[in-house]
Amino acid sequence: MNPIKRTQPKDKRQDCNVTMDTALIILAAGQGSRMKSDLPKVLHEIADAPMLVHAMKAADSLQPERIVVVTGHGGEAVGRAARDWDERAEIAVQEEQLGTGHAVAQAAPLLKSFNGDAFVLFGDTPFIRPETLDALKQARQQNDVVILGFHAADRDARYGRLVMDGETLQRIVEYKDASPEERAISFCNSGVLCADAALLFDLITEVKNDNASAEYYLTDIVGIARARGLTATAVACDEAETMGINSRIDLARAEAAFQAGARVKALEDGVTLVAPETVYFAHDTVLGRDSIIEPNVVFGPGVTVETGARVRAFSHLEGAHVSRGGTIGPFARLRPGAELAEDVHIGNFVEVKNAIIDRGAKVNHLSYIGDADIGEATNIGAGTITCNYDGVMKHRTRIGARVFVGSDTMLVAPVSLGDDAMTASGSVITSDVEPGALALARARQVNKPGMARKLMDRLRAIKAKQTGR
Ligand code: UD1
Ligand code: CA
């Protein structure tokens, strides 16, 4: 699995209204046994990013100073994924999974001297919206503890129930421990909460495990806070945001939900999707207004398609930048480092990797362009291959502006073609071509009159002798 990295540098803190420092505590120690996987649950991917990264991304809007990921199973890999996304991520190891309260307590030593609010998120709940976290932050201004709740459509869902008294949250009761009256409450706990970090850790020290699961429930801090005369409330979000992932079925549903949302967002942003349900987005796909995406296009991570570009059917793009007016495909593959300037045309069965292609250049048919620079308005003929790999090392091909590369040219890198140069079809180019020159690098054609017929007659005679026909 490739590390999922930010493709753009993180915004520096610009918002001067932010007064309170924020720490994230992301719980990700659960085993996820229902995934039936060797991979830790939170590293399973949605739209090409681990679900953990989705949770971290949602919290970007909080501009957290500190990010603590509580890991257990597969801790090292989880830590690596977290740091690939945000190098500041810190890891707290929860050796034994004794409950969500116990999990949060593992972050306490790291955040001992931290001054500010802590947000607790679950690594397996990737769809909390930034707006929702902002609403929690707002509610925190009037309350010591804020819980994110939602109204569960399924009355029998086994979520913790929020016991409200007007705007005040009195306590949270886990489904297993709830009375029939409490189970009838539809307002449920999402698991997300916000409180002053020092207070949170202090409240947790009072949490006991004398309950139906014999676990240290994070949710108990609400009752404990109320008993101390502190204030608590709950903010509601859409149930869809709180969707947790416990199985492959959940994962597939989450992927579908992500894709559905990404398609709607693209359409709303002014992108034409000819058959939206056949287009697949990565978590970070950027499509410019008036770009047109034809059916069955797949975007891997790190793709930007600018205004007015068209991606034709059955193309696969990953780590690529398509500038204004470009046309890609049908059946094209753009791989990481494909940097295409304005009005570049990439046609059918063309693969481009780690190559910078300048304005108006065309690679229209059946070519491989890898580790190359191609100048403005250059035309690459059908079947051209940059032979970039010698079996040990990769080498670069440099092609100038307005070059005409004849069909079926092999460009054995490292090699360069100067501006306005030309190669003859079928050439194997092994040495540099100066500007304006024509390179012919193929055997000269010889025609032998009558030779073909003579040869065929001889072969037929041999066959007749062998088969008697
Ligand atoms: C929790 C809430 C419940 C809420 C539900 C929403 C508690 C006690 N209950 O229940 O009120 O309605 O989430 O989905 O908090 N984890 C650890 N270490 C542990 C235990 C859990 O890191 O020791 C992590 C898990 O990996 C998971 C998250 O915490 O990401 C939630 O744990 P889970 O066991 O799924 O909690 P629920 O029983 O679903
Ligand atoms: Ca759960």
Coordinates of C-alpha atoms and ligand atoms in Angstrom, one line a residue:
M1 CA 0.0 0.0 0.0
N2 CA 1.3 3.4 -0.9
P3 CA 1.5 5.9 1.9
I4 CA -1.4 8.4 1.7
K5 CA 0.2 11.8 1.9
R6 CA -1.2 15.3 1.7
T7 CA -0.9 16.5 -1.9
Q8 CA -0.9 20.1 -0.7
P9 CA 0.8 21.7 2.2
K10 CA -1.4 22.2 5.2
D11 CA -3.0 25.6 5.7
K12 CA -1.1 27.6 8.2
R13 CA -3.2 29.0 11.0
Q14 CA -4.8 32.1 9.6
D15 CA -8.0 32.2 11.6
C16 CA -7.3 34.7 14.4
N17 CA -10.6 34.0 16.0
V18 CA -9.3 30.7 17.1
T19 CA -8.4 31.2 20.7
M20 CA -8.6 27.8 22.2
D21 CA -6.0 25.2 21.3
T22 CA -7.4 21.9 20.2
A23 CA -6.1 18.4 20.6
L24 CA -7.6 15.4 18.8
I25 CA -7.7 12.0 20.4
I26 CA -8.6 9.4 17.8
L27 CA -9.5 6.0 19.2
A28 CA -8.2 3.2 16.9
A29 CA -7.3 0.4 19.2
G30 CA -10.2 -1.9 18.5
Q31 CA -9.4 -5.2 16.9
G32 CA -12.0 -5.0 14.2
S33 CA -12.3 -8.8 14.2
R34 CA -15.4 -8.7 12.0
M35 CA -13.3 -7.4 9.2
K36 CA -11.6 -10.8 9.1
S37 CA -8.4 -9.1 8.0
D38 CA -4.7 -9.0 8.8
L39 CA -4.8 -5.3 8.3
P40 CA -5.9 -3.2 11.3
K41 CA -9.5 -2.0 10.8
V42 CA -8.7 1.7 10.5
L43 CA -6.3 1.1 7.7
H44 CA -8.9 -0.3 5.4
E45 CA -9.4 2.3 2.7
I46 CA -12.3 4.3 1.5
A47 CA -11.7 6.2 -1.7
D48 CA -8.0 5.3 -1.6
A49 CA -7.3 6.6 1.9
P50 CA -7.4 4.7 5.2
M51 CA -10.6 5.4 7.1
L52 CA -8.3 6.8 9.8
V53 CA -7.2 9.5 7.4
H54 CA -10.8 10.4 6.7
A55 CA -11.3 10.9 10.4
M56 CA -8.2 13.1 10.6
K57 CA -9.2 15.1 7.5
A58 CA -12.6 15.9 8.9
A59 CA -10.9 17.4 11.9
D60 CA -8.6 19.6 9.8
S61 CA -11.0 22.4 10.2
L62 CA -10.4 22.4 13.9
Q63 CA -6.7 23.2 13.2
P64 CA -5.6 20.9 16.0
E65 CA -2.3 21.6 17.7
R66 CA -2.0 18.0 18.8
I67 CA -3.2 14.7 17.3
V68 CA -3.0 11.6 19.4
V69 CA -4.0 8.3 17.9
V70 CA -4.7 5.6 20.4
T71 CA -3.6 2.3 18.9
G72 CA -3.6 -1.3 19.9
H73 CA -3.8 -4.0 17.3
G74 CA -1.4 -3.3 14.4
G75 CA -0.3 -0.2 16.3
E76 CA 2.9 0.4 14.3
A77 CA 1.2 0.4 10.9
V78 CA -1.6 2.6 12.2
G79 CA 1.0 5.1 13.6
R80 CA 2.8 5.1 10.3
A81 CA -0.4 5.8 8.3
A82 CA -1.3 8.6 10.7
R83 CA 2.1 10.2 10.5
D84 CA 2.2 9.9 6.7
W85 CA -0.9 12.0 6.6
D86 CA 0.2 14.4 9.4
E87 CA 3.7 14.1 10.6
R88 CA 2.7 15.6 14.0
A89 CA 0.5 12.6 14.9
E90 CA 1.5 11.0 18.2
I91 CA 0.8 7.5 19.2
A92 CA -0.6 6.3 22.5
V93 CA -0.6 2.5 22.9
Q94 CA -3.5 0.8 24.6
E95 CA -2.1 -2.6 25.3
E96 CA -5.5 -4.1 26.4
Q97 CA -8.8 -2.9 25.1
L98 CA -10.6 -2.2 28.3
G99 CA -13.1 0.3 26.9
T100 CA -13.4 3.7 25.4
G101 CA -12.7 5.5 28.7
H102 CA -9.6 3.5 29.2
A103 CA -8.5 4.2 25.6
V104 CA -8.8 8.0 26.1
A105 CA -6.9 7.7 29.4
Q106 CA -3.9 6.4 27.4
A107 CA -3.6 9.8 25.8
A108 CA -3.3 11.5 29.1
P109 CA 0.5 11.3 29.6
L110 CA 1.1 12.8 26.2
L111 CA -1.3 15.6 26.8
K112 CA -0.3 16.2 30.4
S113 CA 0.8 19.8 29.8
F114 CA -1.7 20.5 27.0
N115 CA -3.9 23.5 27.6
G116 CA -7.1 23.5 25.6
D117 CA -10.0 21.4 24.3
A118 CA -9.8 17.8 23.4
F119 CA -12.0 16.2 20.7
V120 CA -12.5 12.5 20.9
L121 CA -13.1 10.8 17.5
F122 CA -13.3 7.2 16.5
G123 CA -10.9 6.0 13.8
D124 CA -13.7 3.8 12.4
T125 CA -16.2 6.6 12.0
P126 CA -14.8 8.5 9.0
F127 CA -17.7 10.7 7.8
I128 CA -18.1 13.3 10.5
R129 CA -18.4 16.6 8.7
P130 CA -16.1 19.6 9.5
E131 CA -19.3 21.7 10.0
T132 CA -20.5 19.3 12.7
L133 CA -17.2 19.5 14.5
D134 CA -17.5 23.3 14.3
A135 CA -20.9 23.1 15.9
L136 CA -19.5 21.1 18.7
K137 CA -16.8 23.7 19.2
Q138 CA -19.5 26.4 19.3
A139 CA -21.5 24.6 21.9
R140 CA -18.4 24.1 24.0
Q141 CA -18.3 27.8 24.6
Q142 CA -21.4 27.4 26.9
N143 CA -20.8 23.9 28.2
D144 CA -18.1 21.9 29.9
V145 CA -18.8 18.7 28.0
V146 CA -20.4 18.5 24.5
I147 CA -21.4 15.2 23.0
L148 CA -22.3 14.6 19.4
G149 CA -25.6 12.8 19.1
F150 CA -27.9 11.7 16.3
H151 CA -31.4 10.4 16.0
A152 CA -31.3 6.7 15.1
A153 CA -33.8 5.6 12.6
D154 CA -33.6 2.1 13.9
R155 CA -35.2 2.1 17.4
D156 CA -33.5 -1.1 18.4
A157 CA -29.9 0.0 17.4
R158 CA -27.5 -0.8 20.2
Y159 CA -26.1 2.7 20.6
G160 CA -25.6 4.6 23.9
R161 CA -28.7 6.7 24.7
L162 CA -28.5 10.4 25.5
V163 CA -30.7 11.2 28.6
M164 CA -31.6 14.9 28.1
D165 CA -33.3 17.3 30.3
G166 CA -34.1 20.2 28.0
E167 CA -30.8 21.4 26.6
T168 CA -28.9 19.7 29.3
L169 CA -27.4 16.2 28.8
Q170 CA -27.8 14.4 32.2
R171 CA -26.0 11.2 31.3
I172 CA -25.3 8.6 28.7
V173 CA -26.5 5.1 29.2
E174 CA -25.1 2.2 27.1
Y175 CA -27.7 0.1 25.4
K176 CA -26.7 -3.0 27.4
D177 CA -27.2 -1.2 30.6
A178 CA -30.4 0.7 29.7
S179 CA -33.9 0.3 31.0
P180 CA -36.7 -0.2 28.6
E181 CA -37.7 3.5 29.0
E182 CA -34.1 4.5 28.2
R183 CA -33.9 2.2 25.2
A184 CA -37.0 4.0 23.9
I185 CA -34.9 7.2 23.6
S186 CA -34.0 7.8 19.9
F187 CA -31.3 10.4 20.6
C188 CA -28.1 8.3 20.5
N189 CA -24.4 8.8 21.2
S190 CA -22.1 9.1 18.1
G191 CA -19.0 8.7 20.2
V192 CA -17.6 12.1 19.4
L193 CA -17.2 14.5 22.3
C194 CA -15.4 17.7 23.2
A195 CA -14.2 18.9 26.6
D196 CA -11.3 20.7 28.2
A197 CA -8.5 18.2 28.0
A198 CA -7.4 18.4 31.6
L199 CA -11.0 18.1 32.8
L200 CA -11.6 15.1 30.5
F201 CA -8.7 13.2 31.9
D202 CA -9.7 14.1 35.4
L203 CA -13.3 12.9 34.9
I204 CA -12.0 9.7 33.4
T205 CA -10.1 8.8 36.6
E206 CA -13.6 8.4 38.2
V207 CA -14.9 6.0 35.6
K208 CA -15.5 2.5 36.9
N209 CA -16.1 -0.7 35.0
D210 CA -19.1 -2.0 37.0
N211 CA -21.4 -2.4 34.0
A212 CA -22.8 -5.0 31.7
S213 CA -19.6 -5.1 29.6
A214 CA -17.1 -4.7 32.4
E215 CA -15.6 -1.9 30.4
Y216 CA -14.5 1.6 31.3
Y217 CA -17.1 3.6 29.4
L218 CA -16.0 7.0 28.2
T219 CA -19.7 7.9 28.2
D220 CA -19.8 7.8 32.0
I221 CA -17.9 11.1 32.1
V222 CA -21.2 12.9 31.4
G223 CA -22.9 11.7 34.6
I224 CA -19.7 12.3 36.6
A225 CA -19.5 15.9 35.2
R226 CA -23.1 16.6 36.1
A227 CA -22.6 15.2 39.6
R228 CA -19.8 17.8 40.0
G229 CA -22.2 20.5 38.9
L230 CA -20.6 21.0 35.5
T231 CA -22.6 21.6 32.3
A232 CA -23.1 19.1 29.5
T233 CA -25.1 19.2 26.3
A234 CA -25.5 17.3 23.0
V235 CA -25.4 18.6 19.5
A236 CA -27.2 16.6 16.8
C237 CA -25.9 15.5 13.4
D238 CA -27.2 13.4 10.6
E239 CA -27.1 9.7 11.3
A240 CA -25.2 9.1 8.0
E241 CA -22.2 11.0 9.5
T242 CA -21.9 8.7 12.4
M243 CA -21.7 5.6 10.3
G244 CA -19.2 3.2 11.9
I245 CA -17.4 0.5 10.0
N246 CA -17.2 -2.9 11.5
S247 CA -17.3 -5.4 8.6
R248 CA -16.5 -5.6 4.9
I249 CA -20.2 -5.0 4.2
D250 CA -20.0 -1.7 6.2
L251 CA -16.8 -0.9 4.3
A252 CA -18.5 -1.4 1.0
R253 CA -21.4 0.7 2.1
A254 CA -19.1 3.4 3.3
E255 CA -17.3 3.4 -0.1
A256 CA -20.7 3.7 -1.8
A257 CA -21.7 6.5 0.5
F258 CA -18.5 8.3 -0.2
Q259 CA -18.7 7.9 -3.9
A260 CA -22.4 9.0 -4.0
G261 CA -21.4 12.2 -2.0
A262 CA -18.4 12.9 -4.2
R263 CA -20.5 12.6 -7.4
V264 CA -23.1 15.0 -6.1
K265 CA -20.4 17.4 -5.0
A266 CA -18.8 17.3 -8.4
L267 CA -22.1 18.0 -10.1
E268 CA -22.9 20.8 -7.8
D269 CA -19.5 22.3 -8.5
G270 CA -20.2 22.5 -12.2
V271 CA -18.6 19.3 -13.4
T272 CA -20.4 17.2 -16.1
L273 CA -20.5 13.6 -15.2
V274 CA -22.2 11.8 -18.1
A275 CA -22.9 8.7 -16.1
P276 CA -22.2 9.7 -12.5
E277 CA -22.7 6.2 -11.0
T278 CA -19.8 4.9 -13.1
V279 CA -17.2 7.4 -12.0
Y280 CA -15.0 6.7 -9.0
F281 CA -13.3 9.4 -7.0
A282 CA -10.4 9.3 -4.6
H283 CA -10.6 11.2 -1.3
D284 CA -8.7 14.1 -2.8
T285 CA -9.9 14.3 -6.4
V286 CA -10.1 17.9 -7.7
L287 CA -12.2 18.6 -10.8
G288 CA -12.5 22.1 -12.2
R289 CA -15.7 23.7 -13.3
D290 CA -16.9 22.7 -16.8
S291 CA -14.6 19.7 -16.9
I292 CA -16.4 16.7 -18.5
I293 CA -16.0 13.2 -17.2
E294 CA -17.3 10.5 -19.4
P295 CA -18.5 7.1 -18.2
N296 CA -16.3 4.5 -16.4
V297 CA -13.5 6.8 -15.3
V298 CA -11.5 6.0 -12.2
F299 CA -9.6 8.6 -10.2
G300 CA -6.8 7.3 -7.9
P301 CA -5.3 9.6 -5.3
G302 CA -3.7 13.0 -6.2
V303 CA -5.6 14.0 -9.4
T304 CA -6.4 17.5 -10.5
V305 CA -8.4 18.1 -13.6
E306 CA -8.7 21.8 -14.5
T307 CA -11.5 23.8 -16.0
G308 CA -12.7 22.7 -19.4
A309 CA -10.7 19.5 -19.7
R310 CA -12.4 16.3 -20.8
V311 CA -11.6 12.8 -19.5
R312 CA -13.1 10.3 -21.9
A313 CA -14.5 6.9 -21.1
F314 CA -12.6 4.1 -19.4
S315 CA -9.6 6.2 -18.4
H316 CA -7.6 5.7 -15.1
L317 CA -5.9 8.6 -13.6
E318 CA -3.6 8.7 -10.5
G319 CA -1.2 11.4 -9.2
A320 CA -1.8 13.4 -12.4
H321 CA -2.5 17.0 -13.3
V322 CA -4.6 17.8 -16.4
S323 CA -4.6 21.5 -17.3
R324 CA -7.3 23.5 -19.0
G325 CA -8.5 22.2 -22.3
G326 CA -6.8 18.9 -22.1
T327 CA -8.4 15.7 -23.4
I328 CA -7.6 12.3 -22.0
G329 CA -8.6 8.9 -23.3
P330 CA -10.7 7.0 -24.0
F331 CA -8.8 4.1 -22.4
A332 CA -5.9 6.3 -21.2
R333 CA -3.8 5.7 -18.1
L334 CA -2.2 8.7 -16.3
R335 CA 0.2 7.6 -13.5
P336 CA 1.9 9.6 -10.8
G337 CA 3.9 12.5 -12.0
A338 CA 1.9 13.0 -15.2
E339 CA 2.0 16.8 -15.5
L340 CA 0.0 17.9 -18.6
A341 CA 0.0 21.6 -19.6
E342 CA -2.9 23.3 -21.4
D343 CA -4.6 21.7 -24.4
V344 CA -2.6 18.5 -24.2
H345 CA -4.2 15.5 -25.9
I346 CA -3.6 12.0 -24.6
G347 CA -5.4 9.4 -26.7
N348 CA -6.4 5.8 -26.5
F349 CA -4.1 3.1 -25.0
V350 CA -1.6 5.7 -23.9
E351 CA 0.2 5.4 -20.6
V352 CA 2.0 8.5 -19.1
K353 CA 4.1 8.3 -16.0
N354 CA 6.4 10.9 -14.4
A355 CA 6.4 13.1 -17.5
I356 CA 5.9 16.8 -18.1
I357 CA 4.1 17.4 -21.3
D358 CA 4.0 21.0 -22.5
R359 CA 1.1 23.0 -24.0
G360 CA -0.7 21.6 -27.0
A361 CA 1.4 18.4 -27.3
K362 CA -0.3 15.3 -28.6
V363 CA 0.2 11.6 -27.7
N364 CA -2.8 10.1 -29.4
H365 CA -2.3 6.4 -29.8
L366 CA -0.8 3.4 -28.2
S367 CA 2.2 4.9 -26.5
Y368 CA 4.2 4.7 -23.3
I369 CA 5.6 8.0 -22.1
G370 CA 7.6 7.5 -18.9
D371 CA 10.3 9.7 -17.3
A372 CA 10.1 12.2 -20.1
D373 CA 9.8 15.9 -20.9
I374 CA 7.8 16.8 -24.1
G375 CA 7.9 20.3 -25.5
E376 CA 5.1 22.5 -26.7
A377 CA 3.1 21.4 -29.8
T378 CA 5.2 18.3 -30.2
N379 CA 3.4 15.3 -31.8
I380 CA 4.2 11.8 -30.7
G381 CA 3.3 9.2 -33.3
A382 CA 1.4 6.0 -32.7
G383 CA 3.2 3.3 -30.9
T384 CA 6.1 5.4 -29.6
I385 CA 7.8 4.0 -26.5
T386 CA 10.2 5.8 -24.2
C387 CA 12.5 2.9 -23.1
N388 CA 13.1 4.4 -19.7
Y389 CA 14.3 1.4 -17.8
D390 CA 17.5 -0.5 -18.5
G391 CA 16.7 -3.3 -16.0
V392 CA 18.4 -1.5 -13.1
M393 CA 17.9 2.3 -13.5
K394 CA 15.4 4.7 -14.9
H395 CA 16.5 7.3 -17.5
R396 CA 14.9 10.4 -18.9
T397 CA 13.8 11.2 -22.4
R398 CA 13.9 14.9 -23.3
I399 CA 11.9 16.0 -26.4
G400 CA 11.9 19.7 -27.5
A401 CA 9.1 21.8 -28.9
R402 CA 7.4 21.1 -32.3
V403 CA 9.1 17.8 -32.6
F404 CA 7.5 15.1 -34.9
V405 CA 8.2 11.7 -33.5
G406 CA 7.4 9.1 -36.2
S407 CA 5.1 6.2 -35.4
D408 CA 6.7 3.3 -33.6
T409 CA 9.8 5.1 -32.5
M410 CA 11.7 3.6 -29.6
L411 CA 13.4 6.3 -27.6
V412 CA 16.2 4.6 -25.7
A413 CA 16.8 6.8 -22.7
P414 CA 18.8 8.8 -21.7
V415 CA 18.2 10.5 -25.0
S416 CA 17.1 13.9 -26.2
L417 CA 15.5 15.3 -29.4
G418 CA 16.1 19.0 -30.1
D419 CA 13.3 21.5 -31.0
D420 CA 11.8 21.0 -34.5
A421 CA 13.5 17.6 -34.9
M422 CA 11.9 14.6 -36.5
T423 CA 12.3 10.8 -36.2
A424 CA 11.4 8.4 -39.0
S425 CA 8.8 5.8 -38.3
G426 CA 10.2 2.6 -36.8
S427 CA 13.4 4.2 -35.6
V428 CA 15.3 3.1 -32.6
I429 CA 16.8 6.3 -31.3
T430 CA 19.8 5.7 -29.1
S431 CA 21.7 8.9 -29.5
D432 CA 20.7 12.6 -29.2
V433 CA 19.1 14.3 -32.2
E434 CA 20.1 18.0 -32.7
P435 CA 17.4 20.7 -33.3
G436 CA 15.8 20.6 -36.7
A437 CA 17.4 17.2 -37.7
L438 CA 15.7 14.2 -39.1
A439 CA 16.8 11.0 -37.4
L440 CA 16.5 7.7 -39.4
A441 CA 17.4 4.7 -37.4
R442 CA 16.1 1.7 -39.1
A443 CA 17.3 -0.7 -41.8
R444 CA 17.1 0.6 -45.3
Q445 CA 14.3 -1.1 -47.4
V446 CA 15.3 -3.5 -50.1
N447 CA 12.7 -4.9 -52.7
K448 CA 13.6 -8.2 -54.5
P449 CA 11.4 -8.5 -57.6
G450 CA 9.6 -11.9 -57.9
M451 CA 11.2 -13.2 -54.8
A452 CA 7.9 -13.5 -52.8
R453 CA 6.2 -15.8 -55.3
K454 CA 9.3 -17.9 -55.7
L455 CA 9.5 -18.4 -51.9
M456 CA 5.8 -19.3 -51.6
D457 CA 6.1 -21.9 -54.4
R458 CA 9.0 -23.5 -52.7
L459 CA 7.2 -23.7 -49.3
R460 CA 4.0 -25.1 -50.9
A461 CA 6.1 -27.8 -52.6
I462 CA 7.7 -28.8 -49.2
K463 CA 4.3 -29.0 -47.6
A464 CA 2.9 -31.1 -50.4
K465 CA 5.8 -33.6 -50.1
Q466 CA 5.2 -33.9 -46.3
T467 CA 1.4 -34.3 -46.3
G468 CA 0.8 -35.8 -49.7
R469 CA -1.6 -33.0 -50.5
Ligands
UD1_1 C1 -19.5 3.4 21.6 C2 -20.2 4.2 22.7 C3 -21.7 4.3 22.4 C4 -22.0 4.9 21.0 C5 -21.2 4.1 20.0 C6 -21.3 4.7 18.6 C7 -18.9 3.9 24.7 C8 -18.8 3.2 26.0 N1 -20.0 3.6 23.9 O1 -20.0 2.1 21.7 O2 -22.3 5.1 23.4 O3 -23.3 4.9 20.8 O4 -19.8 3.9 20.3 O5 -20.8 3.9 17.7 O6 -18.1 4.7 24.4 N2 -11.8 1.5 21.2 C9 -10.5 1.6 21.6 N3 -10.2 0.9 22.8 C10 -11.1 0.3 23.5 C11 -12.4 0.2 23.1 C12 -12.8 0.9 21.9 O7 -9.7 2.2 21.0 O8 -10.7 -0.3 24.6 C13 -12.2 2.2 20.0 C14 -12.7 1.3 18.9 O9 -11.6 0.9 18.1 C15 -13.7 2.1 18.2 C16 -14.2 3.1 19.2 O10 -13.3 3.1 20.2 O11 -13.1 2.9 17.2 C17 -15.6 2.7 19.7 O12 -15.5 1.4 20.3 P1 -16.7 0.4 20.2 O13 -16.3 -0.8 21.0 O14 -17.1 0.2 18.8 O15 -17.8 1.1 21.0 P2 -19.4 0.8 21.0 O16 -19.6 -0.3 21.9 O17 -19.8 0.7 19.6
CA2 CA -18.9 0.6 17.5

